[in-house]
PDB file of C-alpha atoms in Angstrom:
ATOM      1  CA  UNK B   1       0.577 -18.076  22.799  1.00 46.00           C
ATOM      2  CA  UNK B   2       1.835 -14.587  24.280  1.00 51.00           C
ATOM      3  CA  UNK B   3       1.865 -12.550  21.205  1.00 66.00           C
ATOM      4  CA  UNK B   4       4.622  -9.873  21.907  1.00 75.00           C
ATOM      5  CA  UNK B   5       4.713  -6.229  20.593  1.00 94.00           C
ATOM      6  CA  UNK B   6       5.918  -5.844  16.881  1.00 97.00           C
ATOM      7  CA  UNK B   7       4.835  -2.326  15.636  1.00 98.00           C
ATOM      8  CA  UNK B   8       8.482  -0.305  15.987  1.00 98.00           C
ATOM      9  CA  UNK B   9       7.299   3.339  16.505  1.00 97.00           C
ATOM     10  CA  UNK B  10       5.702   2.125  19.643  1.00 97.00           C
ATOM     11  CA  UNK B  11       8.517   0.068  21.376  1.00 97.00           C
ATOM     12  CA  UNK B  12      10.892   1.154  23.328  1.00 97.00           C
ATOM     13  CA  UNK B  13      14.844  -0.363  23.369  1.00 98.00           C
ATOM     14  CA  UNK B  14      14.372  -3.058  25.597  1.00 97.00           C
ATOM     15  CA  UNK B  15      11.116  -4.783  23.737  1.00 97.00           C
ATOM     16  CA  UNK B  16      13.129  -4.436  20.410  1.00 97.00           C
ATOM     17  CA  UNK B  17      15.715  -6.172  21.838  1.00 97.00           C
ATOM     18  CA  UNK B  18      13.995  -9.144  23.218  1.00 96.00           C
ATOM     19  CA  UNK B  19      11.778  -9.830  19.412  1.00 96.00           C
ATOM     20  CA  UNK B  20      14.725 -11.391  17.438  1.00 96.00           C
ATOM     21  CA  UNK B  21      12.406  -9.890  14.832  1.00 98.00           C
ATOM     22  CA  UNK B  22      12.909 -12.485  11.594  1.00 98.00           C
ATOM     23  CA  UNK B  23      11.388  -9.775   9.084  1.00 98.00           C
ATOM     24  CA  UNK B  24      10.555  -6.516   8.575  1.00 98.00           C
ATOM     25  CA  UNK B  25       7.542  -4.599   6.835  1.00 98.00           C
ATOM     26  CA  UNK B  26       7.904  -1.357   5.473  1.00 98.00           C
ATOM     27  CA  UNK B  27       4.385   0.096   4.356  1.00 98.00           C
ATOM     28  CA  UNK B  28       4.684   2.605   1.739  1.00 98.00           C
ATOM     29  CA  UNK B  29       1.517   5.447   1.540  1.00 98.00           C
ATOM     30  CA  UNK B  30       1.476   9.143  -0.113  1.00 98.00           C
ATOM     31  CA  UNK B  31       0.321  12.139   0.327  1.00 98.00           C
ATOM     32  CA  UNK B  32      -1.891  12.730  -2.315  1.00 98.00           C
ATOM     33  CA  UNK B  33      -5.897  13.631  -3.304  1.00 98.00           C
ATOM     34  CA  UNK B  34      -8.517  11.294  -3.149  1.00 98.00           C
ATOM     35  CA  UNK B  35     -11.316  13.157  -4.863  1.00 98.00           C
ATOM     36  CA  UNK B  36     -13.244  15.755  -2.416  1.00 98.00           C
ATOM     37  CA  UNK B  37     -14.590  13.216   0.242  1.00 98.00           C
ATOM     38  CA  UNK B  38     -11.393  11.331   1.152  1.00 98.00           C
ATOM     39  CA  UNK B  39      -8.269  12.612   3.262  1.00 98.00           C
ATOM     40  CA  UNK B  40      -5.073  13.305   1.728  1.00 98.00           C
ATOM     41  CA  UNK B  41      -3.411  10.490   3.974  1.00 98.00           C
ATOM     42  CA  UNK B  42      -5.366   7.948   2.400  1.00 98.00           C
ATOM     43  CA  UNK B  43      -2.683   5.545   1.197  1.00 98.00           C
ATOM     44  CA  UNK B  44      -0.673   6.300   4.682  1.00 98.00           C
ATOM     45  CA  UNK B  45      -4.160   5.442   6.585  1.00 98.00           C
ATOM     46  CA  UNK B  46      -4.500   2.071   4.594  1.00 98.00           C
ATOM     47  CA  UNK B  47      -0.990   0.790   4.444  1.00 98.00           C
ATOM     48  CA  UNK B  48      -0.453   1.328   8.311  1.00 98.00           C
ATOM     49  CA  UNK B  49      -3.754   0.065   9.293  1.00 98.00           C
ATOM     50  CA  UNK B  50      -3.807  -3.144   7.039  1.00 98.00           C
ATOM     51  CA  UNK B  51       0.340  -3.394   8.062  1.00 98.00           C
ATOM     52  CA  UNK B  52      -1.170  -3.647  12.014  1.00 98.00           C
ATOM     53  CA  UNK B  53      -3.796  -6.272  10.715  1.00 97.00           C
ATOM     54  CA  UNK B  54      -1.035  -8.268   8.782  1.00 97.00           C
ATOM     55  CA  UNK B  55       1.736  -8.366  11.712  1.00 97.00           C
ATOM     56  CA  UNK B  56      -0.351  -8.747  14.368  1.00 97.00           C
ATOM     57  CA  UNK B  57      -2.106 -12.112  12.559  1.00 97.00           C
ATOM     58  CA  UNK B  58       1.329 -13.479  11.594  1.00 98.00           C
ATOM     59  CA  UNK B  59       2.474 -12.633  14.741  1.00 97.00           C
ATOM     60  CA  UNK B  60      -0.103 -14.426  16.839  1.00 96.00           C
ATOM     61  CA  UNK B  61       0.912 -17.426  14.815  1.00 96.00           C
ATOM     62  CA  UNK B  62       4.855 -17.316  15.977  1.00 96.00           C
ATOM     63  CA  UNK B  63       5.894 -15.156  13.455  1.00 97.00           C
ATOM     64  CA  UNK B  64       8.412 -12.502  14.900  1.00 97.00           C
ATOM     65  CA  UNK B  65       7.583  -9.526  12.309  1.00 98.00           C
ATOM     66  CA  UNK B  66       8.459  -5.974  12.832  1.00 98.00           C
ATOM     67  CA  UNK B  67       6.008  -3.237  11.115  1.00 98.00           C
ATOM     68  CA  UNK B  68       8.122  -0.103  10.333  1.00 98.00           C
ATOM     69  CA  UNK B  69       7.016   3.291  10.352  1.00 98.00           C
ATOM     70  CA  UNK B  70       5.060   4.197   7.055  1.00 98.00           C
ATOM     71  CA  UNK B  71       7.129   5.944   4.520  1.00 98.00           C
ATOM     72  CA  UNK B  72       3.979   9.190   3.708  1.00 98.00           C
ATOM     73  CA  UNK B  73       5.574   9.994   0.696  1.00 98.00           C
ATOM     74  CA  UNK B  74       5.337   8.750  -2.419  1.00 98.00           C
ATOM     75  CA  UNK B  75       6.089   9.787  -6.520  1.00 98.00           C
ATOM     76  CA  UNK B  76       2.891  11.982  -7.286  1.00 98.00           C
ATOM     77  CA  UNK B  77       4.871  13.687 -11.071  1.00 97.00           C
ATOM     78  CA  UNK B  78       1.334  12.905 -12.395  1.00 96.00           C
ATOM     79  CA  UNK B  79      -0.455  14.410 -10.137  1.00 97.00           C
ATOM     80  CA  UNK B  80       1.570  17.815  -9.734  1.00 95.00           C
ATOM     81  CA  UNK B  81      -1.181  19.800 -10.630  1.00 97.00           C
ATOM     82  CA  UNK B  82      -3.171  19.302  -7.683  1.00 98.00           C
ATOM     83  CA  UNK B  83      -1.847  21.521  -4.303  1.00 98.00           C
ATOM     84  CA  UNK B  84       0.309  20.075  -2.127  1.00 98.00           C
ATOM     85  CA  UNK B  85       0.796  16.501  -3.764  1.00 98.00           C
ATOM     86  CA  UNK B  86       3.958  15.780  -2.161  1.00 98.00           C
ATOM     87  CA  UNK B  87       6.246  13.895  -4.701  1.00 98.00           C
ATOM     88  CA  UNK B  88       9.215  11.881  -4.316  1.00 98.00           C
ATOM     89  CA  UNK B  89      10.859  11.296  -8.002  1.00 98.00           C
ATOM     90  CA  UNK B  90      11.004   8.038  -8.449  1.00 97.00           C
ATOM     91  CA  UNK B  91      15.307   8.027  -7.630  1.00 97.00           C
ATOM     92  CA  UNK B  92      14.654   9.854  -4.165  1.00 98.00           C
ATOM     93  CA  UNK B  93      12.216   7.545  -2.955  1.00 98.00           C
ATOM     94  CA  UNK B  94      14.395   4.635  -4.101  1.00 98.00           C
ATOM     95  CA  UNK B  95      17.377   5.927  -2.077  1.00 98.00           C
ATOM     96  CA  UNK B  96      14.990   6.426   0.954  1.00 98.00           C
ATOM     97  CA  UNK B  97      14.318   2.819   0.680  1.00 98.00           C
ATOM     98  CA  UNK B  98      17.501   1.831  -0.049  1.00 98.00           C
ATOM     99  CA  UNK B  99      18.928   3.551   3.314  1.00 98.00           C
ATOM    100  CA  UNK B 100      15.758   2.139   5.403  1.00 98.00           C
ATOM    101  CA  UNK B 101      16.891  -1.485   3.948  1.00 98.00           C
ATOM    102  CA  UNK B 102      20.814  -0.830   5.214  1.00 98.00           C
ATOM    103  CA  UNK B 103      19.530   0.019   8.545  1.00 98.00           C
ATOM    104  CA  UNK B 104      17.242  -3.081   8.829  1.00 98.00           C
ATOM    105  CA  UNK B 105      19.884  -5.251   7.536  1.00 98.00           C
ATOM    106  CA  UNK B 106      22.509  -3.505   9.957  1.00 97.00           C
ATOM    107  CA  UNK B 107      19.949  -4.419  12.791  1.00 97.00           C
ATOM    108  CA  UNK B 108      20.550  -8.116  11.617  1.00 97.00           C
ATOM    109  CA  UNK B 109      17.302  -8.708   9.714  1.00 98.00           C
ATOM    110  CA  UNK B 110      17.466 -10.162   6.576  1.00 98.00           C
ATOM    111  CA  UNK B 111      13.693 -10.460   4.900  1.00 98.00           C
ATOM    112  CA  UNK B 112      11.413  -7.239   4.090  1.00 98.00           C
ATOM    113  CA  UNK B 113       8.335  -7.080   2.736  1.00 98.00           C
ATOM    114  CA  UNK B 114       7.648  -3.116   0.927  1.00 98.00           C
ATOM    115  CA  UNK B 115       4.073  -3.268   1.969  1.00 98.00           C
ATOM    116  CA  UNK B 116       2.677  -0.689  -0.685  1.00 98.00           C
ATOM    117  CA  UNK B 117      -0.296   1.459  -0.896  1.00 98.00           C
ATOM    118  CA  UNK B 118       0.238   3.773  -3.493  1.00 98.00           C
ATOM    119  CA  UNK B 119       0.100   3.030  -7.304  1.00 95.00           C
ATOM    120  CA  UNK B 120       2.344   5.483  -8.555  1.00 96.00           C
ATOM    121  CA  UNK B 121       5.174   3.947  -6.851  1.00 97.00           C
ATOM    122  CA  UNK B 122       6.956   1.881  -9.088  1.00 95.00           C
ATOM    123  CA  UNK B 123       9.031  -0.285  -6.714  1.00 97.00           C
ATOM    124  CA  UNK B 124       9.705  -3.125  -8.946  1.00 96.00           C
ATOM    125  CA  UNK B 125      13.032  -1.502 -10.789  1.00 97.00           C
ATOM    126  CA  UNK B 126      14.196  -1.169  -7.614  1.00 97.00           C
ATOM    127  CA  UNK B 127      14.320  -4.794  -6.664  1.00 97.00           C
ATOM    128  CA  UNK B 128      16.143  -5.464  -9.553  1.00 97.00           C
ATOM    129  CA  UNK B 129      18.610  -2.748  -9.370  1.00 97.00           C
ATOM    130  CA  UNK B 130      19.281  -2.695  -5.091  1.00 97.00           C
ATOM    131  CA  UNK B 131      18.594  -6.504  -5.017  1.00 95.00           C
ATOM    132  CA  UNK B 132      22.025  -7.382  -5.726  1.00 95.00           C
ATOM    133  CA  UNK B 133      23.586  -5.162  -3.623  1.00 96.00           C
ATOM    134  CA  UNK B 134      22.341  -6.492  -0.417  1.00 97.00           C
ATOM    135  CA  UNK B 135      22.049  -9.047   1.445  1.00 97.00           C
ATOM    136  CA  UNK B 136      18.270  -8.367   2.929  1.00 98.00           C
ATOM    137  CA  UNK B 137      16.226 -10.342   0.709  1.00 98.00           C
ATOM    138  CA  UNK B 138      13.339  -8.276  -0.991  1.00 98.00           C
ATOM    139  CA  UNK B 139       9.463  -8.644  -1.689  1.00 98.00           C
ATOM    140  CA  UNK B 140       7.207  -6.591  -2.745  1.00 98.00           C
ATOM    141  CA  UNK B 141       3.280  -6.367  -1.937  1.00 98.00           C
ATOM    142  CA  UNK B 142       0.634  -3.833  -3.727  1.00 97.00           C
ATOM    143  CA  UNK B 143      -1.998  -4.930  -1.657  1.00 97.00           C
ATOM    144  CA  UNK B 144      -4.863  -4.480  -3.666  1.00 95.00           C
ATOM    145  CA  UNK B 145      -3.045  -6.580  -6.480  1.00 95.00           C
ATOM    146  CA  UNK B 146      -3.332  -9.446  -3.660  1.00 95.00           C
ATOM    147  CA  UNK B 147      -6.898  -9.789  -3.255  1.00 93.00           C
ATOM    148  CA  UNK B 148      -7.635  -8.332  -7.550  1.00 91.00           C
ATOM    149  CA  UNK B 149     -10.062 -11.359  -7.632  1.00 93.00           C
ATOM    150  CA  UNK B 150     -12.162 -10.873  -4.352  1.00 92.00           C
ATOM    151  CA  UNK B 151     -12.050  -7.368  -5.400  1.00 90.00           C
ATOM    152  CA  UNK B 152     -13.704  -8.115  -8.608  1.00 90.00           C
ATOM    153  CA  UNK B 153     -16.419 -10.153  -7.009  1.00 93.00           C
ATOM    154  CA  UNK B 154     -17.016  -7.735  -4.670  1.00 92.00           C
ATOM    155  CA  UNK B 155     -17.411  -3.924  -5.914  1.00 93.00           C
ATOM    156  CA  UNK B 156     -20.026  -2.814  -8.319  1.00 93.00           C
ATOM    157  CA  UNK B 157     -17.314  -0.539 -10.184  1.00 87.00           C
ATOM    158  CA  UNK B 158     -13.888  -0.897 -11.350  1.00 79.00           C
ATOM    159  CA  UNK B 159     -11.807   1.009  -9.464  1.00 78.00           C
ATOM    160  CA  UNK B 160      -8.810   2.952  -9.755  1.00 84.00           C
ATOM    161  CA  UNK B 161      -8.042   5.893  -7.371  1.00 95.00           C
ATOM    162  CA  UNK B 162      -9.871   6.655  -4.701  1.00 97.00           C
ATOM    163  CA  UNK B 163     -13.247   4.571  -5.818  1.00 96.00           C
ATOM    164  CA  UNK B 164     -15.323   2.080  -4.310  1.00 97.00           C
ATOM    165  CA  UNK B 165     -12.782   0.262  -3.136  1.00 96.00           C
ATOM    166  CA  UNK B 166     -10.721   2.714  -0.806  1.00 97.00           C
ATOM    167  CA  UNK B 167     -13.962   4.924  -0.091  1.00 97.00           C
ATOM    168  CA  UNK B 168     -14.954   1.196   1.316  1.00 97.00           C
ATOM    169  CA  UNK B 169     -11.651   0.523   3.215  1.00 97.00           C
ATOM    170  CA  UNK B 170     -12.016   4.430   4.617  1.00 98.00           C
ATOM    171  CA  UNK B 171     -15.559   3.909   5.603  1.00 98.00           C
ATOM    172  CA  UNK B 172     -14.745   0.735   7.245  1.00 98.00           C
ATOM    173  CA  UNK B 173     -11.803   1.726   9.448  1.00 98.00           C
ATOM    174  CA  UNK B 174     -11.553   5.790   9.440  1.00 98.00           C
ATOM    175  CA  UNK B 175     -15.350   6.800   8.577  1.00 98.00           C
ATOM    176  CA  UNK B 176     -14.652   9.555  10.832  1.00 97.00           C
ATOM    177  CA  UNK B 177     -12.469  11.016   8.215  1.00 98.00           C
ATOM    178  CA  UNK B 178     -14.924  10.320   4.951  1.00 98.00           C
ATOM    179  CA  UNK B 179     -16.691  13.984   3.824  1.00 98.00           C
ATOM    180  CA  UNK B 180     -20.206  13.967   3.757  1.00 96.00           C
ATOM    181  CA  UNK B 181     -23.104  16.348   3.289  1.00 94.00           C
ATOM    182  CA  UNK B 182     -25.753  16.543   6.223  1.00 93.00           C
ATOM    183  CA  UNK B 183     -27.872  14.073   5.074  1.00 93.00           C
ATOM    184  CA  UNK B 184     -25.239  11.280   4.827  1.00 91.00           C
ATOM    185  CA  UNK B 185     -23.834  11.322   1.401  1.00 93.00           C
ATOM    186  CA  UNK B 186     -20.421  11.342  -0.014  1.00 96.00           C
ATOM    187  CA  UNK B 187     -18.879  14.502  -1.206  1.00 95.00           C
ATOM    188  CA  UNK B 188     -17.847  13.291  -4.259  1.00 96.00           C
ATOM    189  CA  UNK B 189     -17.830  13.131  -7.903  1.00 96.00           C
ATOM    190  CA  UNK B 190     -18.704  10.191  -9.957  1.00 95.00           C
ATOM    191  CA  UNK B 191     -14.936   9.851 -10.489  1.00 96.00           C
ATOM    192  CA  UNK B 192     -15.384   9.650 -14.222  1.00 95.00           C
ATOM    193  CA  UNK B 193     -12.074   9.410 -16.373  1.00 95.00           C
ATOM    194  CA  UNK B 194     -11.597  11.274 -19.559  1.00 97.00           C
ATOM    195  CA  UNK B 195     -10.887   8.907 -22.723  1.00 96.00           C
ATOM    196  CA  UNK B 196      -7.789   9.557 -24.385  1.00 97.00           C
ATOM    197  CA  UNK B 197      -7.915  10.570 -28.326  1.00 97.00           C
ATOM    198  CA  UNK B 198      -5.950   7.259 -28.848  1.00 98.00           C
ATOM    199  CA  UNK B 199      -7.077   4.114 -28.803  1.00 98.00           C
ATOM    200  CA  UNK B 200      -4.207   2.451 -28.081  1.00 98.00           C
ATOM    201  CA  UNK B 201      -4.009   4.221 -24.744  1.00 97.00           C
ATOM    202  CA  UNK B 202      -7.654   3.495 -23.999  1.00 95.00           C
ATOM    203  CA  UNK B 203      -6.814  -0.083 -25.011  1.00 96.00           C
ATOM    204  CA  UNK B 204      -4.000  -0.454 -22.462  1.00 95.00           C
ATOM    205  CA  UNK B 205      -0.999  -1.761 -24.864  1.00 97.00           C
ATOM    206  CA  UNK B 206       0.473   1.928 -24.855  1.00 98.00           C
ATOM    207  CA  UNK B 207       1.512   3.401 -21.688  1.00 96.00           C
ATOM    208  CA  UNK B 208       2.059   6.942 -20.517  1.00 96.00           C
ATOM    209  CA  UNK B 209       2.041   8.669 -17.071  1.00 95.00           C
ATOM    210  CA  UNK B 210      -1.350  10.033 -17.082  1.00 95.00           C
ATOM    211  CA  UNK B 211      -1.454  13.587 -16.228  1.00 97.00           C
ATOM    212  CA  UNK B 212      -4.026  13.367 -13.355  1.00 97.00           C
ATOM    213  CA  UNK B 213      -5.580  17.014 -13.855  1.00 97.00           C
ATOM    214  CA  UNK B 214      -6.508  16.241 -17.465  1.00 97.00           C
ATOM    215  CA  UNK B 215      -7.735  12.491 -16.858  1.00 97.00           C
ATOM    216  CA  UNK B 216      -9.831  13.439 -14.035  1.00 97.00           C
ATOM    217  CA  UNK B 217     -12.256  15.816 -12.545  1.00 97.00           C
ATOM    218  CA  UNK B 218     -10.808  16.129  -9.124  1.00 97.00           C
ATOM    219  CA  UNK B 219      -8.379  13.297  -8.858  1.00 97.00           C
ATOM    220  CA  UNK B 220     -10.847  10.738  -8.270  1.00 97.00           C
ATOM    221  CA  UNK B 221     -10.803   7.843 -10.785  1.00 96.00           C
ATOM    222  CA  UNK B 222     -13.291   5.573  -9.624  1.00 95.00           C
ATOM    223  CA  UNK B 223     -17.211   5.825  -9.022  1.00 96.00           C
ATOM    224  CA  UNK B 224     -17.778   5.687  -4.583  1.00 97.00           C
ATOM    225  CA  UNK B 225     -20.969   5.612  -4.453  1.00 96.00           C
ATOM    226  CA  UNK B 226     -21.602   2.178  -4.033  1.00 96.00           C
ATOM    227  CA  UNK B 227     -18.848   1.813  -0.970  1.00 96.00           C
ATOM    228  CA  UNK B 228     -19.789  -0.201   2.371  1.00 97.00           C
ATOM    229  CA  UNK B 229     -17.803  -0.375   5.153  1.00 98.00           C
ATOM    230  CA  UNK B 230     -18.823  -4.304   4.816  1.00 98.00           C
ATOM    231  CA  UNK B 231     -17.053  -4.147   1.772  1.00 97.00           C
ATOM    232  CA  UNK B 232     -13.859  -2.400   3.548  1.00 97.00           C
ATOM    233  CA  UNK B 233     -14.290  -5.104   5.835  1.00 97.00           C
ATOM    234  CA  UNK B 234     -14.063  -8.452   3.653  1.00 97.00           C
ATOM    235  CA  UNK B 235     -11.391  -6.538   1.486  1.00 96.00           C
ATOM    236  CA  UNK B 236      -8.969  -6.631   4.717  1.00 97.00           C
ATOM    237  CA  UNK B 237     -10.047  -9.917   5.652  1.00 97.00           C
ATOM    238  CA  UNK B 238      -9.037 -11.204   2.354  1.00 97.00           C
ATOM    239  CA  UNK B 239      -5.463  -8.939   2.549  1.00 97.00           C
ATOM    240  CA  UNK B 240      -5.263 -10.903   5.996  1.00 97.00           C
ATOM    241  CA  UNK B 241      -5.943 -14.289   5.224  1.00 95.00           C
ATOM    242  CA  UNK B 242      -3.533 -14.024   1.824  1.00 97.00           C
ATOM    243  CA  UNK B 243      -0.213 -11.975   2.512  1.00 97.00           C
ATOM    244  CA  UNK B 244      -0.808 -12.552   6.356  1.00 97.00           C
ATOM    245  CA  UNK B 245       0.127 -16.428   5.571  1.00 97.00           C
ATOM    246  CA  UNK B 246       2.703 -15.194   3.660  1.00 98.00           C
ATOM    247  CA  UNK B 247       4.447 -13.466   6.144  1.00 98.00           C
ATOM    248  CA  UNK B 248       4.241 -16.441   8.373  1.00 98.00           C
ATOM    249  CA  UNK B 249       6.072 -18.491   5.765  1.00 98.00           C
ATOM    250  CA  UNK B 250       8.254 -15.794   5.122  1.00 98.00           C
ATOM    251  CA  UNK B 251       9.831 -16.461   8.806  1.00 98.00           C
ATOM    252  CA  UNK B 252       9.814 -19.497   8.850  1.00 98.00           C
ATOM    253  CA  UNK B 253      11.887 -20.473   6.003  1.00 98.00           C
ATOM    254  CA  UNK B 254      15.584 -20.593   6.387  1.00 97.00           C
ATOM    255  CA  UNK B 255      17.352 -18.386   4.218  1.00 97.00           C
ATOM    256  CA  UNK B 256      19.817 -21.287   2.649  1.00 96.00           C
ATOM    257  CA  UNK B 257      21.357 -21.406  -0.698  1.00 94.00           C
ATOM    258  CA  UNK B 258      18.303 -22.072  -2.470  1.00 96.00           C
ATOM    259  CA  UNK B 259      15.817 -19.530  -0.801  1.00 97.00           C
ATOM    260  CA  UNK B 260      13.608 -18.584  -2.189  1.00 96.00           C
ATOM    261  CA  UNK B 261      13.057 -21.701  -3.927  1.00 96.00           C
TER     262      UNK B 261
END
């Protein structure tokens, strides 16, 4: 099987033309720190790179996918302390998305995946409020929710921002772009969190949005150290296998009275 191009920033008019593309992926990223060894573009590094690994699978199996540009912004309130977090309230990003689904749907596409990388963007509310408003049906992927139990197997640590797991993914596919000292080791923290007086916060059934520069040393939350690019490796072959099928489903099935059920 020819497997034809699907990533849009690199086609020109003609190719987009000829793809009948079925559905689109947006990847969402930020701009954000990842404690003092990782890049700012983290997020945008991961959800383009695993978006090309995704199409291009789902493609080689018929699927006619388009990935989208990655949105590099993202809602970073929490982390406003930090220089040159670049936030997007939580409205603005939402109307970005909204406008980016008119276009797709105007282009006669009627399935998108938001193919998100970022935890502070809370996409779900927007599902529910834009979902009636159009006729582009909506999904929505945080990727490292998709492969939470190979994740757990897998890392020595729990992770949360900028830990084992995404030091792993970096190491894997952009080591070039991982800070170390001259004899090999990360420039990092231990990405300790600070407990919170309560203990129903520390418990988890009592929510806030944690203010990054108090919970955190240098906006890592998550130990490294223990990172492989191995690891990296069977974390995107698990994001592959999982949301990669997924997509192929998602173009095959006819979007009738009943879809998605």
């Amino acid at each position: 099987m020819t497997v034809g191009p699907f990533e849009l920033g690199l086609m020109n008019l003609a190719e987009v033309r000829a793809a009948r593309f079925e559905v689109a992926v947006l990847p969402m990223g930020a701009t954000e720190p990842h404690n003092l060894h990782l890049p700012y573009g983290t997020d945008c590094f991961e959800a383009r790179r695993i978006g090309q690994e995704l199409c291009g699978w789902a493609s080689q199996r018929g699927a006619r996918v388009a990935l989208l540009p990655t949105i590099p912004y993202g809602t970073e309130t929490n982390l406003r302390e930090f220089p040159l977090a670049i936030n997007l309230n939580p409205s603005t990003l939402h109307r970005v998305i909204a406008d980016v689904v008119e276009s797709v749907g105007q282009s006669g596409i009627r399935k998108l995946l938001l193919l998100n990388s970022h935890g502070g963007n809370d996409l779900k509310p927007l599902l529910r409020e834009l979902g009636p408003q159009t006729d582009v049906r909506l999904f929505l992927c945080n990727w490292w929710q998709a492969i939470g139990d190979l994740a757990g197997r897998l890392l020595e640590h729990r992770d949360d921002h900028a830990g084992e797991l995404e030091t792993s993914f970096m190491l894997a596919y952009f080591p070039d772009l991982v800070a170390r000292d001259p004899a090999g080791r990360l420039l990092a923290d231990e990405g300790a969190k600070s407990p919170s007086r309560f203990a129903a916060l520390n418990e988890g059934w009592v929510s806030i949005s944690r203010p990054w520069h108090l919970l955190t040393t240098n906006s890592g939350a998550g130990n490294p150290y223990a990172a492989t690019p191995e690891k990296g490796r069977q974390v995107m072959a698990g994001i592959v296998e999982r949301v990669g099928q997924f997509l192929v489903e998602l173009a095959a099935s006819p979007l009738d009275e009943r879809f998605p059920y």
